[in-house]
Every structure is written in C-alpha cells, then in structure tokens.
PDB file of C-alpha atoms and ligand atoms in Angstrom:
ATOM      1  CA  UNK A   1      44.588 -23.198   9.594  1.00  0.00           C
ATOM      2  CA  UNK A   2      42.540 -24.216  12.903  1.00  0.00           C
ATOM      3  CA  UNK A   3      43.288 -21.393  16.270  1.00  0.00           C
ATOM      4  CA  UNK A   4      41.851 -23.548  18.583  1.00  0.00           C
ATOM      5  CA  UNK A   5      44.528 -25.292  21.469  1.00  0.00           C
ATOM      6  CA  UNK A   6      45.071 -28.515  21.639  1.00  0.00           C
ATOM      7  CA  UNK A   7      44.438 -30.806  24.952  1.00  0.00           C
ATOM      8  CA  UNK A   8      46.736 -32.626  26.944  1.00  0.00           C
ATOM      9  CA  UNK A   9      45.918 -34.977  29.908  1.00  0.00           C
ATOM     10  CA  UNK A  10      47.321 -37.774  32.317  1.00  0.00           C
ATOM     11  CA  UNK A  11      46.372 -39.006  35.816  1.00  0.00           C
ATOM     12  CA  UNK A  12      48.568 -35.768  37.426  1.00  0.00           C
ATOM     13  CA  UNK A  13      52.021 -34.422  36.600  1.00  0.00           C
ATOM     14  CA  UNK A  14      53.392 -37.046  34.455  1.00  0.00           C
ATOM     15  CA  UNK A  15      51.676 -35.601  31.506  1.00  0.00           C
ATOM     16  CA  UNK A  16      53.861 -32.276  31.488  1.00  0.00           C
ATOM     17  CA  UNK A  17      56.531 -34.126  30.343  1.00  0.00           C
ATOM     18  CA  UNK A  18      54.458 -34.443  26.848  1.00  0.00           C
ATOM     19  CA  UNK A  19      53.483 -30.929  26.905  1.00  0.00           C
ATOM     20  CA  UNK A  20      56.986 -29.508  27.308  1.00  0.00           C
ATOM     21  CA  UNK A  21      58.512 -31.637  24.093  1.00  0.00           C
ATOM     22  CA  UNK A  22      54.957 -30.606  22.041  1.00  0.00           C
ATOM     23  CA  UNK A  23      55.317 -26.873  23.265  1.00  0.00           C
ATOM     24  CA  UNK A  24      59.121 -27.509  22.444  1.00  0.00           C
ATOM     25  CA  UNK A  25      59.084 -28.661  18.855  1.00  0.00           C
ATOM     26  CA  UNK A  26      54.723 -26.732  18.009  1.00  0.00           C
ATOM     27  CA  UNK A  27      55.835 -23.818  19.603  1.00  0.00           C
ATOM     28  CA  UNK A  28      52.999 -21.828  17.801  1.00  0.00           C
ATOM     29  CA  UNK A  29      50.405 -24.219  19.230  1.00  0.00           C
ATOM     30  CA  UNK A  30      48.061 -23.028  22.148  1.00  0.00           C
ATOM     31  CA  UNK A  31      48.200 -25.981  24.821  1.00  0.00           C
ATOM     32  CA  UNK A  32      45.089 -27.201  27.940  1.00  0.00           C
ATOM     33  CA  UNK A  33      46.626 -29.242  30.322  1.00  0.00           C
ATOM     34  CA  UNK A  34      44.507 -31.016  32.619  1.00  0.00           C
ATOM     35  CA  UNK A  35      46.556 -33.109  35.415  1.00  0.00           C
ATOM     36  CA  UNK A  36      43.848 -35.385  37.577  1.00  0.00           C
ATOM     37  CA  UNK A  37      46.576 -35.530  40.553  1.00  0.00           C
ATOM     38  CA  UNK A  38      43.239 -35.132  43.011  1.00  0.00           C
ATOM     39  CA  UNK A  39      42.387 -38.754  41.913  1.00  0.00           C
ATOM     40  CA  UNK A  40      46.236 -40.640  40.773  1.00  0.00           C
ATOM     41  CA  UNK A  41      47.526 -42.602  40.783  1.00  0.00           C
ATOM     42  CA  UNK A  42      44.835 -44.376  38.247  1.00  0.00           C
ATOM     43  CA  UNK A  43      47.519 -47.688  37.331  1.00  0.00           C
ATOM     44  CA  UNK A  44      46.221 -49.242  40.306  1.00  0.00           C
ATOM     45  CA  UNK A  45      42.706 -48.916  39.578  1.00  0.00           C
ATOM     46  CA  UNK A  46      40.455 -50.970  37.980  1.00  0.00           C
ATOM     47  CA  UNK A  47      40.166 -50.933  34.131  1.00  0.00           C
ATOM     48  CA  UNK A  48      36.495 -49.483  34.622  1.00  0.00           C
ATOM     49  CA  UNK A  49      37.766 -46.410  36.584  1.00  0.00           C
ATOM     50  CA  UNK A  50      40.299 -45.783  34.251  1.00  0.00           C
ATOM     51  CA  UNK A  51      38.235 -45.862  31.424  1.00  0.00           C
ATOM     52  CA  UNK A  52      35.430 -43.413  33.112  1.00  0.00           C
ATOM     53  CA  UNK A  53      38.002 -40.671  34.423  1.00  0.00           C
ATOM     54  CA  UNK A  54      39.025 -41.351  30.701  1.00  0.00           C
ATOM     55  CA  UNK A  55      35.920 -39.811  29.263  1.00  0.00           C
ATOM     56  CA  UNK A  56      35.798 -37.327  31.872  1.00  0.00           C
ATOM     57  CA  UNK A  57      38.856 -35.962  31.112  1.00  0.00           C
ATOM     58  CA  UNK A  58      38.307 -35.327  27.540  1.00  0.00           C
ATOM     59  CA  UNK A  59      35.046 -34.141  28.462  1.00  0.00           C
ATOM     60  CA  UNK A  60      36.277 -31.445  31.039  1.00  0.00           C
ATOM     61  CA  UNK A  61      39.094 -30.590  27.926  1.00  0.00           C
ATOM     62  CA  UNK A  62      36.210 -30.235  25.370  1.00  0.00           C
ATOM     63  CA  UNK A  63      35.067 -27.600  27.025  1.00  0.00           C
ATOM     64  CA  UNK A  64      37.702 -25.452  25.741  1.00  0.00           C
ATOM     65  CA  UNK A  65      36.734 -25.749  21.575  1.00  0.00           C
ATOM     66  CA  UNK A  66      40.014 -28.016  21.224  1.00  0.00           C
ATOM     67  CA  UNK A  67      41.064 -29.093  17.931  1.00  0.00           C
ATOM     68  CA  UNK A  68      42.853 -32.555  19.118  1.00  0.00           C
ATOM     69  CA  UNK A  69      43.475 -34.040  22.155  1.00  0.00           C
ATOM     70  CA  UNK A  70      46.482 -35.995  23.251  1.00  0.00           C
ATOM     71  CA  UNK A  71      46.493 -38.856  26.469  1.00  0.00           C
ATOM     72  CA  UNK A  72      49.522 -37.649  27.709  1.00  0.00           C
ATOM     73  CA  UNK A  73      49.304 -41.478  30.125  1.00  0.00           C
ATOM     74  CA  UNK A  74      50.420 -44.858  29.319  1.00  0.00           C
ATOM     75  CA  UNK A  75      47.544 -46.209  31.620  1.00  0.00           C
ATOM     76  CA  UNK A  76      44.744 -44.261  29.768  1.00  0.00           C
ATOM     77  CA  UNK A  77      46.217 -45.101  26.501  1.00  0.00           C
ATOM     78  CA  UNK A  78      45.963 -48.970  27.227  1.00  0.00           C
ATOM     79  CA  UNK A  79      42.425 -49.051  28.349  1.00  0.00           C
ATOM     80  CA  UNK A  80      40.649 -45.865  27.312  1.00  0.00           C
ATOM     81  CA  UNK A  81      41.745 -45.577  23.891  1.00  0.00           C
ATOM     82  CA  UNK A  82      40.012 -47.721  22.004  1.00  0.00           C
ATOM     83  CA  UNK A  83      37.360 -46.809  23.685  1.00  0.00           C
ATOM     84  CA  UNK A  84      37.010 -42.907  23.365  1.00  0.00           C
ATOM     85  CA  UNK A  85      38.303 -43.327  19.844  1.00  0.00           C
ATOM     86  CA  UNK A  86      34.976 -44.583  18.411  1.00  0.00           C
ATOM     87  CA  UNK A  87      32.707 -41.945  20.349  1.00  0.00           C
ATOM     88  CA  UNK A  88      34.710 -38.480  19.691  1.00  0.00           C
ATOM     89  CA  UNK A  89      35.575 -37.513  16.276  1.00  0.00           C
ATOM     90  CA  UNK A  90      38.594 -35.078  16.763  1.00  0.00           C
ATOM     91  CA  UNK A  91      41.786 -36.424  16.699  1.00  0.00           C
ATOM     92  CA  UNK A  92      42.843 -38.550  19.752  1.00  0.00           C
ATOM     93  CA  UNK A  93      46.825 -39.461  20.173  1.00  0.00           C
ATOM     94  CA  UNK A  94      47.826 -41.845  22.344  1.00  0.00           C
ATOM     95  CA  UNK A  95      51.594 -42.488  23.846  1.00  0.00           C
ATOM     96  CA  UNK A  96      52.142 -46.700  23.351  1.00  0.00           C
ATOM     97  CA  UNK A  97      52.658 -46.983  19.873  1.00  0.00           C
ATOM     98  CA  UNK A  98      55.111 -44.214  19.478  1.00  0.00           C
ATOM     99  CA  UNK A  99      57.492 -45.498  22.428  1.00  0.00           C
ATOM    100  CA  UNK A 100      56.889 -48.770  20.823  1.00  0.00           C
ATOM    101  CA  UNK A 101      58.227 -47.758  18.123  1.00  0.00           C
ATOM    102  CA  UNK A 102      61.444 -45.701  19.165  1.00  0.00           C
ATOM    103  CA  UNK A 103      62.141 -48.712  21.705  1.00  0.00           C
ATOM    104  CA  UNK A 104      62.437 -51.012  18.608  1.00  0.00           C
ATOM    105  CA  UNK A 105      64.064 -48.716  16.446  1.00  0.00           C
ATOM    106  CA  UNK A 106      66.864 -48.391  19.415  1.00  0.00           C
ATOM    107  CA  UNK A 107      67.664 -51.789  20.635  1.00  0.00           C
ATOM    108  CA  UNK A 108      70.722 -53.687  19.098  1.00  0.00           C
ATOM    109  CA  UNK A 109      70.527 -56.606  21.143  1.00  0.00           C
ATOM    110  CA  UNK A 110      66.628 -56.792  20.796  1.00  0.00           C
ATOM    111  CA  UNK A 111      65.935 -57.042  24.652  1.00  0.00           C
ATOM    112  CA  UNK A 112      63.941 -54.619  25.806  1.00  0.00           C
ATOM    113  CA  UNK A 113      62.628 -53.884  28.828  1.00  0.00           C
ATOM    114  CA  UNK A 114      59.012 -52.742  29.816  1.00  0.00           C
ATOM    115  CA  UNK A 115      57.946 -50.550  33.016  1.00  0.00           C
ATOM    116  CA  UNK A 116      55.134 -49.043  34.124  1.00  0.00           C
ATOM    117  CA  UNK A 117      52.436 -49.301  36.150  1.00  0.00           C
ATOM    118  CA  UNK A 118      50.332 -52.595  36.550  1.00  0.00           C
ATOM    119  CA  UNK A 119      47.491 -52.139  34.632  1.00  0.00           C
ATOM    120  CA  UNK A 120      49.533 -50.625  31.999  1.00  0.00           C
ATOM    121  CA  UNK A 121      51.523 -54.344  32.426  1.00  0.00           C
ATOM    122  CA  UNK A 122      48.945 -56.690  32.515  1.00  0.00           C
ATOM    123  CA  UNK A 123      47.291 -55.243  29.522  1.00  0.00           C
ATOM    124  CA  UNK A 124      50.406 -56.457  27.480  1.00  0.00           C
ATOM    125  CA  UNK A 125      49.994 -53.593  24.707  1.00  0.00           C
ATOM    126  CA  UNK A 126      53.820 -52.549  24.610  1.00  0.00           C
ATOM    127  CA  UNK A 127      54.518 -56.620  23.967  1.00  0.00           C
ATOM    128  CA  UNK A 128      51.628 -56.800  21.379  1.00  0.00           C
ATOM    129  CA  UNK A 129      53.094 -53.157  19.720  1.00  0.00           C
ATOM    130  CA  UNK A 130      56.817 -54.117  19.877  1.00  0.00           C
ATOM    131  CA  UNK A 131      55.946 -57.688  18.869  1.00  0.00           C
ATOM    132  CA  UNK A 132      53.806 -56.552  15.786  1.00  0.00           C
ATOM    133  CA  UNK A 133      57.323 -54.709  14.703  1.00  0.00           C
ATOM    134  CA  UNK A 134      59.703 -57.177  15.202  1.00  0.00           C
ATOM    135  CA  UNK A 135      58.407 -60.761  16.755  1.00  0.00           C
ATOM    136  CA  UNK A 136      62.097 -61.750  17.546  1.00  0.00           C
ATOM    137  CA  UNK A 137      62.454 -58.773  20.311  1.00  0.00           C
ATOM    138  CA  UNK A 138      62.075 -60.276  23.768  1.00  0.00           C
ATOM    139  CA  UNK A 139      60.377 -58.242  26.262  1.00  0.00           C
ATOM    140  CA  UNK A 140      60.748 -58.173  29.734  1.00  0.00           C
ATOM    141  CA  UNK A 141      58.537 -56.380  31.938  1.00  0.00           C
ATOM    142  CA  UNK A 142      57.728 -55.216  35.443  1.00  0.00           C
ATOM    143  CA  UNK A 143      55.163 -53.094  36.954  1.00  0.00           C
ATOM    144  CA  UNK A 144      56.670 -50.282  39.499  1.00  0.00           C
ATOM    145  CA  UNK A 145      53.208 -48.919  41.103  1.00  0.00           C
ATOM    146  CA  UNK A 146      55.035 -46.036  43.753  1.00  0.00           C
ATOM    147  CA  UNK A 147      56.847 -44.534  41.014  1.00  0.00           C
ATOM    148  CA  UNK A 148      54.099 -42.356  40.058  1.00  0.00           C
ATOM    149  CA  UNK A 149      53.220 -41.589  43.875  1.00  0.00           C
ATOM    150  CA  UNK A 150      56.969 -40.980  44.327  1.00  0.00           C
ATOM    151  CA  UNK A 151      56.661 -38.442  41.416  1.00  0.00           C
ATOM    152  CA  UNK A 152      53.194 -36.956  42.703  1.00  0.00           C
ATOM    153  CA  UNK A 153      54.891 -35.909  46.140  1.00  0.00           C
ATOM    154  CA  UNK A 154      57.206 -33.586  44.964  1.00  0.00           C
ATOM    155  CA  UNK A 155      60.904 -32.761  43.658  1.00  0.00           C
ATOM    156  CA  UNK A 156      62.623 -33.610  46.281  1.00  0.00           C
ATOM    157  CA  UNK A 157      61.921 -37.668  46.012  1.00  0.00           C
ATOM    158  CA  UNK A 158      62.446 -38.112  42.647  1.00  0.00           C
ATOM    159  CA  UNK A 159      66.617 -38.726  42.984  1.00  0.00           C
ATOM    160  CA  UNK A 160      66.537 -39.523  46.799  1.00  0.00           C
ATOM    161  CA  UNK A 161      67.773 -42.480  48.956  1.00  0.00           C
ATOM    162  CA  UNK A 162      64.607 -44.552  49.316  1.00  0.00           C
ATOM    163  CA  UNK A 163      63.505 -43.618  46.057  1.00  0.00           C
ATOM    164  CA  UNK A 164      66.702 -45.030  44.733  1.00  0.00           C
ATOM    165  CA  UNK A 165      66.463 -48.412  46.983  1.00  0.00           C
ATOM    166  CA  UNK A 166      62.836 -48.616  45.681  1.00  0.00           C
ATOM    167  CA  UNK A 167      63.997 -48.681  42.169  1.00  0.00           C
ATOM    168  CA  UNK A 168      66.530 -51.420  42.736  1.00  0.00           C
ATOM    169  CA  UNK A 169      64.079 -53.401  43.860  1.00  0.00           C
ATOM    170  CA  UNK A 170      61.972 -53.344  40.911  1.00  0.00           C
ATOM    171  CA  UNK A 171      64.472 -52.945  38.584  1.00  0.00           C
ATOM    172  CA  UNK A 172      67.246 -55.242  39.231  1.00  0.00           C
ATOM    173  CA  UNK A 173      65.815 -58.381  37.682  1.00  0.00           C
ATOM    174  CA  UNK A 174      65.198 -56.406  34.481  1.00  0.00           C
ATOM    175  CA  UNK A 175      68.874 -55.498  35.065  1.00  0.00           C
ATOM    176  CA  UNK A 176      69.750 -59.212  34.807  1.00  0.00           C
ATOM    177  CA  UNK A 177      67.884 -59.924  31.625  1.00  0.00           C
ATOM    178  CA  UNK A 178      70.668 -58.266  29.813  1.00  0.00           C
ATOM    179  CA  UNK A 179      68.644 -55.575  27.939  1.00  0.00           C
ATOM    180  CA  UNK A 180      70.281 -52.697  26.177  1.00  0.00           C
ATOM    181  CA  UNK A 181      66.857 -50.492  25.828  1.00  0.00           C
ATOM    182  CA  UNK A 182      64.341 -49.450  28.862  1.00  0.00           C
ATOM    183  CA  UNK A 183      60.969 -48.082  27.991  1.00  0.00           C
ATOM    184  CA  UNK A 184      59.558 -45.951  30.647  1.00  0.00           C
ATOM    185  CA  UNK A 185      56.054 -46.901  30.069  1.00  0.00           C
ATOM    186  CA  UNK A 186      54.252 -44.139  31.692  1.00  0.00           C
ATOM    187  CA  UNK A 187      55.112 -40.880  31.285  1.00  0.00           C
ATOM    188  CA  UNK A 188      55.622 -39.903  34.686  1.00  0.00           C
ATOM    189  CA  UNK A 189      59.107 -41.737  34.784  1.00  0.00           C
ATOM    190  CA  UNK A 190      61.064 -39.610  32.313  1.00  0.00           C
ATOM    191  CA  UNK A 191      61.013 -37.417  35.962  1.00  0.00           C
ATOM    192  CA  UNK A 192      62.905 -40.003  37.966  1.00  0.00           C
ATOM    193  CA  UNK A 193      65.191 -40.902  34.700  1.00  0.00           C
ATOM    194  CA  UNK A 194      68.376 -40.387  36.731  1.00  0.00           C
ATOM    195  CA  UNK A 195      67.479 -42.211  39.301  1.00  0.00           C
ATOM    196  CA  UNK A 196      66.287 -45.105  36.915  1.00  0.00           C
ATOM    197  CA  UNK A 197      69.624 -44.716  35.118  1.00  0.00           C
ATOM    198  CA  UNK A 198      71.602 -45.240  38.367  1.00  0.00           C
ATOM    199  CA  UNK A 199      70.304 -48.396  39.102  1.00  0.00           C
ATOM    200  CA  UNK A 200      70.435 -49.803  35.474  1.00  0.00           C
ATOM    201  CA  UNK A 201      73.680 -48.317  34.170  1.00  0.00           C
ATOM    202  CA  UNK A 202      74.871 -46.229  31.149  1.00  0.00           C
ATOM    203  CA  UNK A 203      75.020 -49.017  28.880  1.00  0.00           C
ATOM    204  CA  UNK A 204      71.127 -49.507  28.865  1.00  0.00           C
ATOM    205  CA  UNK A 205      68.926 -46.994  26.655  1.00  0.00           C
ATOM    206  CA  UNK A 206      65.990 -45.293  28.700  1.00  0.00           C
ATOM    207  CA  UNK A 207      62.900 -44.325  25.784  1.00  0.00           C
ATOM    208  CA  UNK A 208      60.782 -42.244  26.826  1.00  0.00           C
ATOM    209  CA  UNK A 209      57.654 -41.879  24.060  1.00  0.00           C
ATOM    210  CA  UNK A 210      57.421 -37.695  24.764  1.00  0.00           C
ATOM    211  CA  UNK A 211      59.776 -36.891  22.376  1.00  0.00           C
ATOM    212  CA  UNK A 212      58.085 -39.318  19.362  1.00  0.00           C
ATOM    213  CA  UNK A 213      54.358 -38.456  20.646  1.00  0.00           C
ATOM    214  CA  UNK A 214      55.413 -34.806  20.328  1.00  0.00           C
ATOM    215  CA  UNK A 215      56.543 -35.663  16.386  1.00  0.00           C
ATOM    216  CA  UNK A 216      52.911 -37.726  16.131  1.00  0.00           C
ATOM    217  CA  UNK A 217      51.577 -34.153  16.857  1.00  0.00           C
ATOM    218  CA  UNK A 218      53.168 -32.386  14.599  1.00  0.00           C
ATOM    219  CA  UNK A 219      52.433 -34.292  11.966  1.00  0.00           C
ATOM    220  CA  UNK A 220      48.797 -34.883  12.399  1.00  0.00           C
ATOM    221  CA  UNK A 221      48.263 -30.832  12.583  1.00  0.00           C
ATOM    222  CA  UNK A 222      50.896 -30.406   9.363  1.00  0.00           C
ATOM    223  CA  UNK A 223      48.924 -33.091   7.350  1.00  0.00           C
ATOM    224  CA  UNK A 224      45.481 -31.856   8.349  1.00  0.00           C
ATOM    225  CA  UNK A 225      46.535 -27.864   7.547  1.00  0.00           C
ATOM    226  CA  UNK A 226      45.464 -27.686  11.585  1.00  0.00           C
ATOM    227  CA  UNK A 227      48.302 -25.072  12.378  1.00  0.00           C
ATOM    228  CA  UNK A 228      47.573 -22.178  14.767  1.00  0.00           C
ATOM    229  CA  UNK A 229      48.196 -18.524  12.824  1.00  0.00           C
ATOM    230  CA  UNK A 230      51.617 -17.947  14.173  1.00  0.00           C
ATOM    231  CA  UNK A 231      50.948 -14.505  14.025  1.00  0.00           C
ATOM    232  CA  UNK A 232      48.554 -15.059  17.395  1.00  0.00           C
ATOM    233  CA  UNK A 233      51.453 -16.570  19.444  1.00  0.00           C
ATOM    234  CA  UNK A 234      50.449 -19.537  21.906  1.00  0.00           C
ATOM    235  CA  UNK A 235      48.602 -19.441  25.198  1.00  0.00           C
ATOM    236  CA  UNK A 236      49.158 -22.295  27.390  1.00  0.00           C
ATOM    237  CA  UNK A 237      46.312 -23.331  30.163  1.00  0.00           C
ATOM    238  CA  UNK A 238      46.909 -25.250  33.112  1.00  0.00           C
ATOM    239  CA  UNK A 239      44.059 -27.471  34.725  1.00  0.00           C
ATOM    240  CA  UNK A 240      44.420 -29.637  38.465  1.00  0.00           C
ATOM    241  CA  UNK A 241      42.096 -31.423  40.244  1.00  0.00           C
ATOM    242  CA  UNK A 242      43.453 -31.082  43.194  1.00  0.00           C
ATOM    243  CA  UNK A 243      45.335 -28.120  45.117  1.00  0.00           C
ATOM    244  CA  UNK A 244      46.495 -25.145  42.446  1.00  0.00           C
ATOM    245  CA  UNK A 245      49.402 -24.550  45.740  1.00  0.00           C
ATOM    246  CA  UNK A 246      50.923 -27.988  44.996  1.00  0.00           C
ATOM    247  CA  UNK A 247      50.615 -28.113  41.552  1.00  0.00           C
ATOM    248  CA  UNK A 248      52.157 -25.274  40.117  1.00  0.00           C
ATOM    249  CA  UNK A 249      55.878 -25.172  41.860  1.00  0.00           C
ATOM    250  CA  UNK A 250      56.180 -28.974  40.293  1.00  0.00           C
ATOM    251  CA  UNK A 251      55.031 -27.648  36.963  1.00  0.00           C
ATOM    252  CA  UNK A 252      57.142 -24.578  36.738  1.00  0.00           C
ATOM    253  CA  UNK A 253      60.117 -27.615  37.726  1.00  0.00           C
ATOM    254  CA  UNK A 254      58.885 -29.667  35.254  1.00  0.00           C
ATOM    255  CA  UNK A 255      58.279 -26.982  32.573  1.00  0.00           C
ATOM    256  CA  UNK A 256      61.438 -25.190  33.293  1.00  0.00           C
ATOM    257  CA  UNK A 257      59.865 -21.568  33.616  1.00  0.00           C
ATOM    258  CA  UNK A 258      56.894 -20.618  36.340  1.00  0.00           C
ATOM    259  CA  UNK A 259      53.453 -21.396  36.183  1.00  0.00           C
ATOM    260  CA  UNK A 260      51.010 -19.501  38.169  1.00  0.00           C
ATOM    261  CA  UNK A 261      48.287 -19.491  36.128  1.00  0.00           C
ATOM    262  CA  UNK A 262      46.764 -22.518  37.037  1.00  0.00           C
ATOM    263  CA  UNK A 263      43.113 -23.729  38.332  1.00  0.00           C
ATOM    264  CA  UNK A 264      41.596 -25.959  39.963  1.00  0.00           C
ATOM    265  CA  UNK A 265      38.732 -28.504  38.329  1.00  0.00           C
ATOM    266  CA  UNK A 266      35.576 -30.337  39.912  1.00  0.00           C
ATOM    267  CA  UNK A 267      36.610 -33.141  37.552  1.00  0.00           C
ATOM    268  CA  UNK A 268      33.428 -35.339  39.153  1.00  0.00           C
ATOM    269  CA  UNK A 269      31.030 -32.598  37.868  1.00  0.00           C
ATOM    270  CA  UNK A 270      32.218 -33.701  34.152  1.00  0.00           C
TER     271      UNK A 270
HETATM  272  N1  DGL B 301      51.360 -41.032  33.756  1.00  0.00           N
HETATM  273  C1  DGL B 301      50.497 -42.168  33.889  1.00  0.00           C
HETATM  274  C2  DGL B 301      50.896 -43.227  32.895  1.00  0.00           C
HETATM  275  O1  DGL B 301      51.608 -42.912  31.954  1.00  0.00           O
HETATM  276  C3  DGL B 301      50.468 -42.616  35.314  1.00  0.00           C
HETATM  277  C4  DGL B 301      49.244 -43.396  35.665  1.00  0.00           C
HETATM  278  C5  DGL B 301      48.948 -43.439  37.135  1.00  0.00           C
HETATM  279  O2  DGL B 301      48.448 -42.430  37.646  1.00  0.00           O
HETATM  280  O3  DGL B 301      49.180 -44.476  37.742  1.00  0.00           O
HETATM  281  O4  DGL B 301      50.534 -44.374  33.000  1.00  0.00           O
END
C-alpha cells in the first residue's frame, strides 16, 4: 500500500484529459496536476526548452511526496523521457507507446495517421513505436501547431468555424491517404475530437492514448502493491502557471464537475 498521490503534467490543459480517464478507472488514487499553460505551447520550442521545463515540472510535482509521475504530453514524452528516466527513480509513464499501441491494435487497413505538434513530428517516435509493432503499417503524419493554442483559449474555439477551416487544412491530405485510424498525438486534441472527426469522417478511427495510459497506471500501482488505502478516499490538486481565473472554468469543462481549488505556480523558481 503507498498513500501518497500520484503526479500528472503537460504543457497546460491538454493533460486533464489523462487525469479524468486515471481518476475514472483509479478512482481511489489521490491526483497533482500541474498544467504549465503560463509557458505552452512547448511543441514549438526547441528540444532544449522542452527538456528543461521537463525537469522542472517533475521537480515542482516532487514537492508533493508523489509516488509516480505520469507526462500527461506527447511533446515531453518524445524529448524528455529518456532523459528524466535515468535521473529520478520513481516511476515515470509516458503517453507514445501506449497510443502506439492501441493505434496498431485498431487499424484494419494498416494506414494510420499521425498528428501532433512539430517537435512531437520530427522526432519520428510514433513511426519508430508503430513500426517496431508491425513494420508493414504505413504512417502518415502532419504536424498541426495552433491546435493546442486553439485549445489553450478556451471552450468556445474548440468546435467553431475557423477552428474547423484550420483543421481542413491540416488534415485533408491525411484524409487522402486513405487511413482508417487517426492518432491524436498530443493529448490536447482528444478536446477538439469532434471537430477533427468532421473533417475526416466516421469511417476513420480517432486514438487517443488517455484511455490506454490510464490502464499503464493501473497496472504499474497493482503490480507494485502501490494502491492508496481506499478507506482515505482521493484528494485531487490542481497546479497552473499561469492565471488560477482562466484555468479553472476549462478544467471544471474538461473534468466534467467544478474546480475551484486551484493555484497558481512560479514554475521558474523550480
Ligand atoms: N499536450 C501537449 C502534447 O501532448 C501539447 C504540447 C504543446 O504545448 O505544444 O504534446
């Protein structure tokens, strides 16, 4: 049995779609969440800033005695995994390999399509991952850099007009390639899923890795005897680095119940 929380991160919002499918299916577990939506969107930063708001990140969540921490951020997950893996010795889960994974274990007519942001694309870890399952898949990819700053501004893009010509855009010669199965490679995405849908059509498979991350959890804690006393019931924490006011109306959205607990970080200071 370990009491401690566990903590959750990404670049801002996108994040809380990982902590609603682990609160969902560990709903004993005490949750952090730390969004860094003071300094997104990080996929068009250099690999160097990614990998040092990496380290701050868990470094800010350490300070709350957690027990694993999960980089709830396809971005992070390329480029600061490896890295923070081999200089922290609690768990670390990352989000690639498990969308990987459910991508290949969905496609029939093994096209799949790859977005998210650039540096998340030019790293080519969802090719190397789906590749090392199945070589004969073809990927095709494409980097969408506003989606995650359409996401950051609020509700009321995410299924709009220009949102939706924005996605045809990027998305239409992926639409042409004839694949069946759409990762959303960054886990802001899963929030402008109907929008993404639209433009692709019903016959094409959207995978988002939440729901598989969320079973990567589970079965870390359950293998490790890491369970919370479910006697305690869970606390949940929520962490910004930029303005509490903003923040917690998209989280309650996100989350599906209110938030107003949440504070705001000096993320620099860590
Ligand atoms: N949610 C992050 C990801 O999965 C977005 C990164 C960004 O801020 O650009 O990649």
């Amino acid at each position: 049995m370990d009491n401690r929380p566990i903590g959750i991160f990404d670049s801002g919002l996108g994040g809380l779609t990982v902590f609603k499918e682990i609160a969902d299916q560990l709903p004993h577990e005490s949750l952090v969440y730390f969004g860094d939506s003071g300094r997104a969107p990080y996929g068009i930063k250099s690999r160097e800033t990614v990998i040092k708001y990496t380290l701050q990140n868990i470094r800010f969540l350490l300070t709350h005695d957690i027990k694993m921490v999960v980089i709830a951020c396809n971005t992070m997950s390329a480029h600061g995994y490896e890295f923070v893996r081999k200089s922290h010795d609690l768990p670390i889960i990352e989000v690639i390999g498990a969308g990987a994974a459910a991508a290949v274990a969905e496609t029939r007519n093994r096209k799949i399509g790859v977005i998210g942001t650039p540096l998340t694309i030019s790293s080519g870890v969802y090719q190397k991952a789906i590749n090392k399952l199945d070589d004969s898949i073809e990927i095709y990819q494409k980097a969408c850099p506003l989606f995650v700053p359409l996401v950051e501004e609020g509700q009321e893009w995410w299924e709009n007009e220009i949102t939706y010509s924005i996605a045809k855009e990027y998305l239409t010669p992926l639409k042409l390639t004839g694949v069946d199965t759409l990762v959303l490679g960054c886990t802001h995405y899963p929030l402008l899923k109907n929008t993404i849908q639209k433009v692709m059509g019903e016959g094409v498979t959207l995978v988002s890795s939440a729901f598989e991350v969320a079973r990567v959890v589970k079965k870390v804690i359950l293998d490790n005897n890491m369970q919370r006393d479910p006697q305690l019931g869970p606390a949940y924490h929520y962490y910004t680095s930029d303005s509490v006011d903003k923040f917690e109306p998209l989280c309650s959205a996100i989350l599906g119940k209110t938030v107003n607990s949440a504070k705001k970080v000096d993320i620099e200071g860590y």
